Amino acid sequence: MSQPMGYSTTLNHTHDPAATSWVASAQAPGADFPIQNLPWGVFRPTGSDEAFRGGVAIGDQVLDLSALARSGLLSGLAQQSALAASEPTLNTFMGMGPAAWQALRHAVFDLLVSTASSAVQQQVQPCLQAQGAVTLGLPARIGDYTDFYTSIYHATNIGKLFRPDNPLLPNYTWVPIGYHGRASSVQVSGHGFKRPSGQVMPPGATEPVFSACKRLDWELELGVFVGTGNALGDPIALGNAEDHVFGLCLLNDWSARDIQGWEYQPLGPFLSKNFATTVSPWVVSLEALAPYRTAMQRPDGKTNDLAYLHSEHNAQQGALDVQLTMGLTSAAMRAAGTAVHNVCQTSYRHAYWTLAQMVAHHTVNGCNLQPGDLLGTGTLSGPTLDQAGALIELTEGGKVPLTLPGGEQRTFLQDGDEVTMRGWCEKPGAARIGFGECKALVLPAT
Ligand code: MN
């Protein structure tokens, strides 16, 4: 078994908070994409029929990795990585592993840092395009999508609504619970989706009816893009798990609660979840997130996980402090020029199960992950109600409506609502690392 690289936990010169880029917008206050971030995505000029290709966000610009691969500025593994990242999706690059991801990150850092020579800056400049002039695509061809349930607060809040007498099932603190979702309906931020229709059981009824969903909800999650996979039958050990993670994005797991309530027993969610999932276009590497690692914080203090899910390193550094917000605008709010109304702020650090535990558990039976597979963390609700990552929790099952600026009320989403998720890491002594935004518009049912 290969030794873990430690690239996800070891700090180096690319984390130096004093580093700046000659791309001035990277230093704008509150910028999501300073030189310490360098997230991966795919893009093409808006309105063109050019092929999508890999890019790196820097300030308000995108560095075109295909143009960079043709520039002659790179060599060795960084050049091989840029060639792989020139494809319309990042799957090939994702499959190359952490040495390749790090080689290209460090080479890009050296080209964009303020201390790069003016000759280098002049050669890199033509490889930059304004983010406002490009369209961002889905970073990977997603083969499989699995959604976990790693927030014990969400599991408990939801459990109370669906099973008041038995909210948290006894397997929760032993098994990183998940279900296999639907890859084909994952869309990148900016694409709307139609309100789903399906079977629902109205309150007090004895037979179901077919109806447009009346309890349409969001779920605030992080997405995990798998990098290198594993052979069928060959589990990924906890200690190596992060070397198989290409990076993280924002993820909104749209949920039809009325359809879910009728269909979920005994096999779990099906049509209540598979109609749409939205991800952010930029994938933030674990290397960029290294300054924000933190200890697991379980409310029950449990430490006796089974051996394949336990290590001291994971307990001390397995969690990530990623701040997350979810907000919305109604059609009326947008018409009035009202800003996004945030209704939740939380952090990924509250998760009961870590990234590494998700990967180790997913493969412990021999299940094979492949480059570009997507894992969702599950709704990342924190300990208090204002940190709840879904409307069903925030409105206590639809009983306590939220009031929007302008006076409209919401229990669940209405047609024309646009939901925006944001994520970032910030603390003294480290550069701010942003995820950008993940948003989508609710369209009327067919
Ligand atoms: Mn979910």
Coordinates of N, CA, C and O in Angstrom, one line a residue, residues 315-401:
A315 N -9.1 11.9 14.1 CA -9.8 12.5 15.2 C -9.2 14.0 15.5 O -10.0 14.9 15.8
Q316 N -7.9 14.1 15.3 CA -7.3 15.4 15.6 C -7.4 16.4 14.4 O -7.4 17.6 14.6
Q317 N -7.4 15.9 13.2 CA -7.3 16.8 12.0 C -8.2 16.5 10.9 O -8.1 17.0 9.8
G318 N -9.2 15.6 11.1 CA -10.0 15.1 10.1 C -11.1 16.0 9.6 O -11.7 15.9 8.5
A319 N -11.5 17.0 10.5 CA -12.6 17.9 10.2 C -12.0 19.1 9.5 O -10.9 19.5 9.6
L320 N -12.9 19.8 8.8 CA -12.6 21.1 8.1 C -13.6 22.2 8.4 O -14.8 21.9 8.4
D321 N -13.0 23.3 8.8 CA -13.8 24.5 9.2 C -14.2 25.3 7.9 O -13.6 26.3 7.7
V322 N -15.2 24.8 7.2 CA -15.7 25.6 6.0 C -17.0 26.2 6.4 O -18.0 25.6 6.8
Q323 N -17.0 27.6 6.4 CA -18.2 28.3 6.7 C -19.2 28.2 5.5 O -18.8 28.3 4.3
L324 N -20.5 28.1 5.8 CA -21.5 27.9 4.7 C -22.7 28.7 5.0 O -23.2 28.8 6.2
T325 N -23.3 29.3 4.0 CA -24.5 30.0 4.1 C -25.5 29.6 3.0 O -25.1 29.2 1.9
M326 N -26.8 29.7 3.3 CA -27.8 29.4 2.3 C -28.8 30.5 2.4 O -29.2 31.0 3.5
G327 N -29.2 31.1 1.2 CA -30.1 32.2 1.2 C -31.0 32.1 0.0 O -30.7 31.3 -0.9
L328 N -32.0 33.0 -0.1 CA -32.8 33.0 -1.3 C -33.3 34.4 -1.6 O -33.2 35.3 -0.9
T329 N -33.8 34.5 -2.9 CA -34.5 35.7 -3.3 C -35.8 35.1 -4.0 O -35.8 34.1 -4.7
S330 N -36.9 35.8 -3.8 CA -38.1 35.5 -4.5 C -38.1 36.4 -5.8 O -37.2 37.3 -5.9
A331 N -39.0 36.1 -6.7 CA -39.1 36.9 -8.0 C -39.3 38.3 -7.6 O -38.7 39.2 -8.2
A332 N -40.2 38.5 -6.6 CA -40.5 39.9 -6.2 C -39.3 40.6 -5.6 O -39.0 41.8 -5.9
M333 N -38.5 39.9 -4.8 CA -37.3 40.5 -4.3 C -36.3 40.9 -5.4 O -35.7 41.9 -5.3
R334 N -36.1 40.0 -6.4 CA -35.2 40.3 -7.5 C -35.7 41.5 -8.2 O -34.9 42.4 -8.6
A335 N -37.0 41.6 -8.5 CA -37.6 42.7 -9.2 C -37.3 44.0 -8.4 O -37.1 45.1 -9.0
A336 N -37.3 44.0 -7.1 CA -37.1 45.1 -6.3 C -35.6 45.4 -6.0 O -35.3 46.4 -5.3
G337 N -34.8 44.5 -6.5 CA -33.3 44.7 -6.3 C -32.9 44.4 -5.0 O -31.8 44.8 -4.5
T338 N -33.6 43.5 -4.2 CA -33.3 43.1 -2.9 C -32.2 42.0 -2.9 O -32.3 41.1 -3.8
A339 N -31.2 42.1 -2.0 CA -30.1 41.2 -2.0 C -30.6 39.8 -1.5 O -31.7 39.7 -0.9
V340 N -29.8 38.8 -1.7 CA -30.0 37.5 -1.2 C -30.2 37.5 0.3 O -29.5 38.2 1.1
H341 N -31.3 36.9 0.8 CA -31.6 36.9 2.2 C -31.1 35.5 2.8 O -31.7 34.5 2.5
N342 N -30.0 35.6 3.5 CA -29.5 34.4 4.1 C -30.3 34.0 5.3 O -30.7 34.8 6.2
V343 N -30.6 32.7 5.4 CA -31.4 32.1 6.5 C -30.7 31.1 7.3 O -31.3 30.6 8.3
C344 N -29.5 30.8 6.9 CA -28.7 29.8 7.7 C -27.2 30.1 7.5 O -26.8 30.4 6.4
Q345 N -26.5 29.9 8.6 CA -25.0 29.9 8.5 C -24.5 28.9 9.4 O -24.8 28.8 10.6
T346 N -23.6 28.0 8.9 CA -23.1 26.9 9.7 C -21.7 26.6 9.3 O -21.0 27.4 8.5
S347 N -21.1 25.5 9.7 CA -19.7 25.1 9.3 C -19.7 23.6 9.2 O -20.4 22.9 9.9
Y348 N -18.9 23.2 8.2 CA -18.6 21.8 8.0 C -18.0 21.1 9.2 O -18.1 19.9 9.4
R349 N -17.4 21.9 10.1 CA -16.7 21.2 11.2 C -17.6 20.5 12.2 O -17.1 19.7 13.0
H350 N -18.9 20.7 12.1 CA -19.8 20.0 13.0 C -20.2 18.6 12.5 O -20.9 17.9 13.2
A351 N -19.7 18.2 11.4 CA -20.1 16.9 10.8 C -19.6 15.7 11.8 O -18.5 15.8 12.4
Y352 N -20.4 14.7 11.9 CA -20.2 13.6 12.8 C -19.1 12.7 12.2 O -18.3 12.1 12.9
W353 N -19.2 12.5 10.9 CA -18.2 11.7 10.1 C -17.4 12.6 9.2 O -17.9 13.5 8.6
T354 N -16.1 12.3 9.1 CA -15.2 13.1 8.3 C -15.2 12.6 6.8 O -15.6 11.5 6.5
L355 N -14.5 13.5 6.0 CA -14.3 13.1 4.6 C -13.6 11.8 4.5 O -14.0 10.9 3.7
A356 N -12.5 11.6 5.3 CA -11.7 10.3 5.2 C -12.6 9.1 5.6 O -12.5 8.0 5.0
Q357 N -13.5 9.3 6.6 CA -14.3 8.2 7.0 C -15.4 7.9 6.0 O -15.7 6.7 5.8
M358 N -15.9 8.9 5.2 CA -16.8 8.7 4.1 C -16.2 7.8 3.1 O -16.8 6.8 2.6
V359 N -14.9 8.1 2.7 CA -14.2 7.3 1.6 C -13.9 5.9 2.1 O -14.1 4.9 1.4
A360 N -13.4 5.8 3.3 CA -13.0 4.5 3.9 C -14.3 3.6 4.0 O -14.2 2.4 3.6
H361 N -15.4 4.2 4.5 CA -16.6 3.4 4.6 C -17.1 3.0 3.3 O -17.6 1.8 3.1
H362 N -17.2 3.9 2.3 CA -17.7 3.6 1.0 C -17.1 2.4 0.3 O -17.7 1.7 -0.4
T363 N -15.8 2.2 0.6 CA -15.0 1.2 -0.1 C -14.7 0.0 0.7 O -14.0 -0.9 0.3
V364 N -15.1 0.0 2.0 CA -14.6 -1.1 2.9 C -15.1 -2.5 2.5 O -14.5 -3.5 2.8
N365 N -16.2 -2.5 1.7 CA -16.7 -3.7 1.2 C -16.1 -4.1 -0.1 O -16.6 -5.1 -0.7
G366 N -15.2 -3.3 -0.6 CA -14.6 -3.5 -1.9 C -15.2 -2.7 -3.0 O -14.8 -2.8 -4.2
C367 N -16.2 -1.9 -2.7 CA -16.8 -1.0 -3.8 C -15.8 -0.1 -4.4 O -15.0 0.4 -3.7
N368 N -15.8 0.0 -5.7 CA -14.8 0.8 -6.4 C -15.3 2.2 -6.7 O -16.3 2.3 -7.3
L369 N -14.5 3.1 -6.3 CA -14.7 4.5 -6.7 C -13.9 4.8 -7.9 O -12.9 4.2 -8.2
Q370 N -14.4 5.8 -8.7 CA -13.7 6.1 -10.0 C -13.5 7.6 -10.1 O -14.3 8.4 -9.5
P371 N -12.5 8.0 -10.8 CA -12.2 9.5 -11.0 C -13.5 10.2 -11.4 O -14.1 9.8 -12.4
G372 N -13.9 11.3 -10.7 CA -15.0 12.1 -11.1 C -16.3 11.6 -10.4 O -17.3 12.3 -10.5
D373 N -16.3 10.6 -9.6 CA -17.4 10.2 -8.8 C -17.7 11.4 -7.8 O -16.7 12.0 -7.4
L374 N -18.9 11.5 -7.5 CA -19.3 12.6 -6.5 C -19.9 12.0 -5.3 O -20.8 11.2 -5.3
L375 N -19.4 12.5 -4.1 CA -20.0 12.2 -2.8 C -20.5 13.4 -2.2 O -19.9 14.5 -2.3
G376 N -21.7 13.4 -1.7 CA -22.3 14.5 -0.9 C -22.1 14.2 0.6 O -22.2 13.1 1.0
T377 N -21.9 15.3 1.4 CA -21.7 15.1 2.8 C -23.0 14.8 3.5 O -23.0 14.4 4.7
G378 N -24.2 15.1 2.9 CA -25.4 15.2 3.6 C -25.6 16.6 4.1 O -24.6 17.4 4.2
T379 N -26.8 16.9 4.5 CA -27.1 18.3 5.0 C -26.3 18.6 6.2 O -26.3 17.9 7.2
L380 N -25.6 19.8 6.2 CA -24.6 20.1 7.2 C -25.2 21.0 8.3 O -24.7 22.0 8.6
S381 N -26.3 20.6 8.9 CA -26.9 21.4 10.0 C -25.9 21.4 11.2 O -25.3 20.4 11.5
G382 N -25.8 22.6 11.8 CA -25.1 22.7 13.0 C -25.9 22.5 14.3 O -27.1 22.1 14.2
P383 N -25.4 22.8 15.4 CA -26.1 22.5 16.7 C -27.3 23.3 17.0 O -28.2 22.8 17.7
T384 N -27.4 24.5 16.4 CA -28.6 25.3 16.7 C -29.5 25.5 15.5 O -29.1 25.3 14.4
L385 N -30.7 25.9 15.7 CA -31.7 26.0 14.7 C -31.3 26.9 13.5 O -31.6 26.7 12.4
D386 N -30.6 28.0 13.9 CA -30.2 29.0 12.8 C -29.1 28.4 12.0 O -28.6 29.0 11.0
Q387 N -28.6 27.3 12.4 CA -27.5 26.6 11.6 C -28.1 25.4 10.8 O -27.3 24.5 10.4
A388 N -29.4 25.3 10.7 CA -30.0 24.2 10.1 C -30.0 24.3 8.6 O -30.3 25.4 8.0
G389 N -29.6 23.3 7.9 CA -29.3 23.3 6.4 C -30.4 23.0 5.5 O -30.2 22.8 4.3
A390 N -31.6 22.9 6.0 CA -32.8 22.6 5.2 C -34.0 23.4 5.7 O -34.1 23.7 6.9
L391 N -34.9 23.7 4.8 CA -36.1 24.5 5.2 C -37.0 23.6 6.1 O -37.6 24.2 7.0
I392 N -37.0 22.3 5.9 CA -37.9 21.5 6.8 C -37.5 21.6 8.3 O -38.3 21.6 9.2
E393 N -36.2 21.8 8.5 CA -35.7 22.1 9.9 C -36.0 23.5 10.3 O -36.5 23.8 11.4
L394 N -35.6 24.5 9.4 CA -35.8 25.9 9.8 C -37.2 26.3 10.1 O -37.5 27.2 10.9
T395 N -38.2 25.6 9.4 CA -39.6 25.9 9.6 C -40.3 24.9 10.4 O -41.5 24.9 10.5
E396 N -39.5 24.1 11.1 CA -40.1 23.0 12.0 C -41.2 22.2 11.3 O -42.3 22.1 11.7
G397 N -40.8 21.7 10.1 CA -41.7 20.8 9.4 C -42.8 21.6 8.6 O -43.8 21.0 8.3
G398 N -42.5 22.9 8.3 CA -43.5 23.7 7.6 C -44.5 24.4 8.5 O -45.5 25.0 8.0
K399 N -44.3 24.3 9.8 CA -45.2 24.9 10.7 C -44.9 26.4 11.1 O -45.8 27.2 11.4
V400 N -43.6 26.8 11.0 CA -43.2 28.1 11.3 C -42.6 28.8 10.1 O -41.4 28.6 9.8
P401 N -43.4 29.7 9.4 CA -42.9 30.3 8.2 C -41.7 31.3 8.4 O -41.7 31.9 9.5

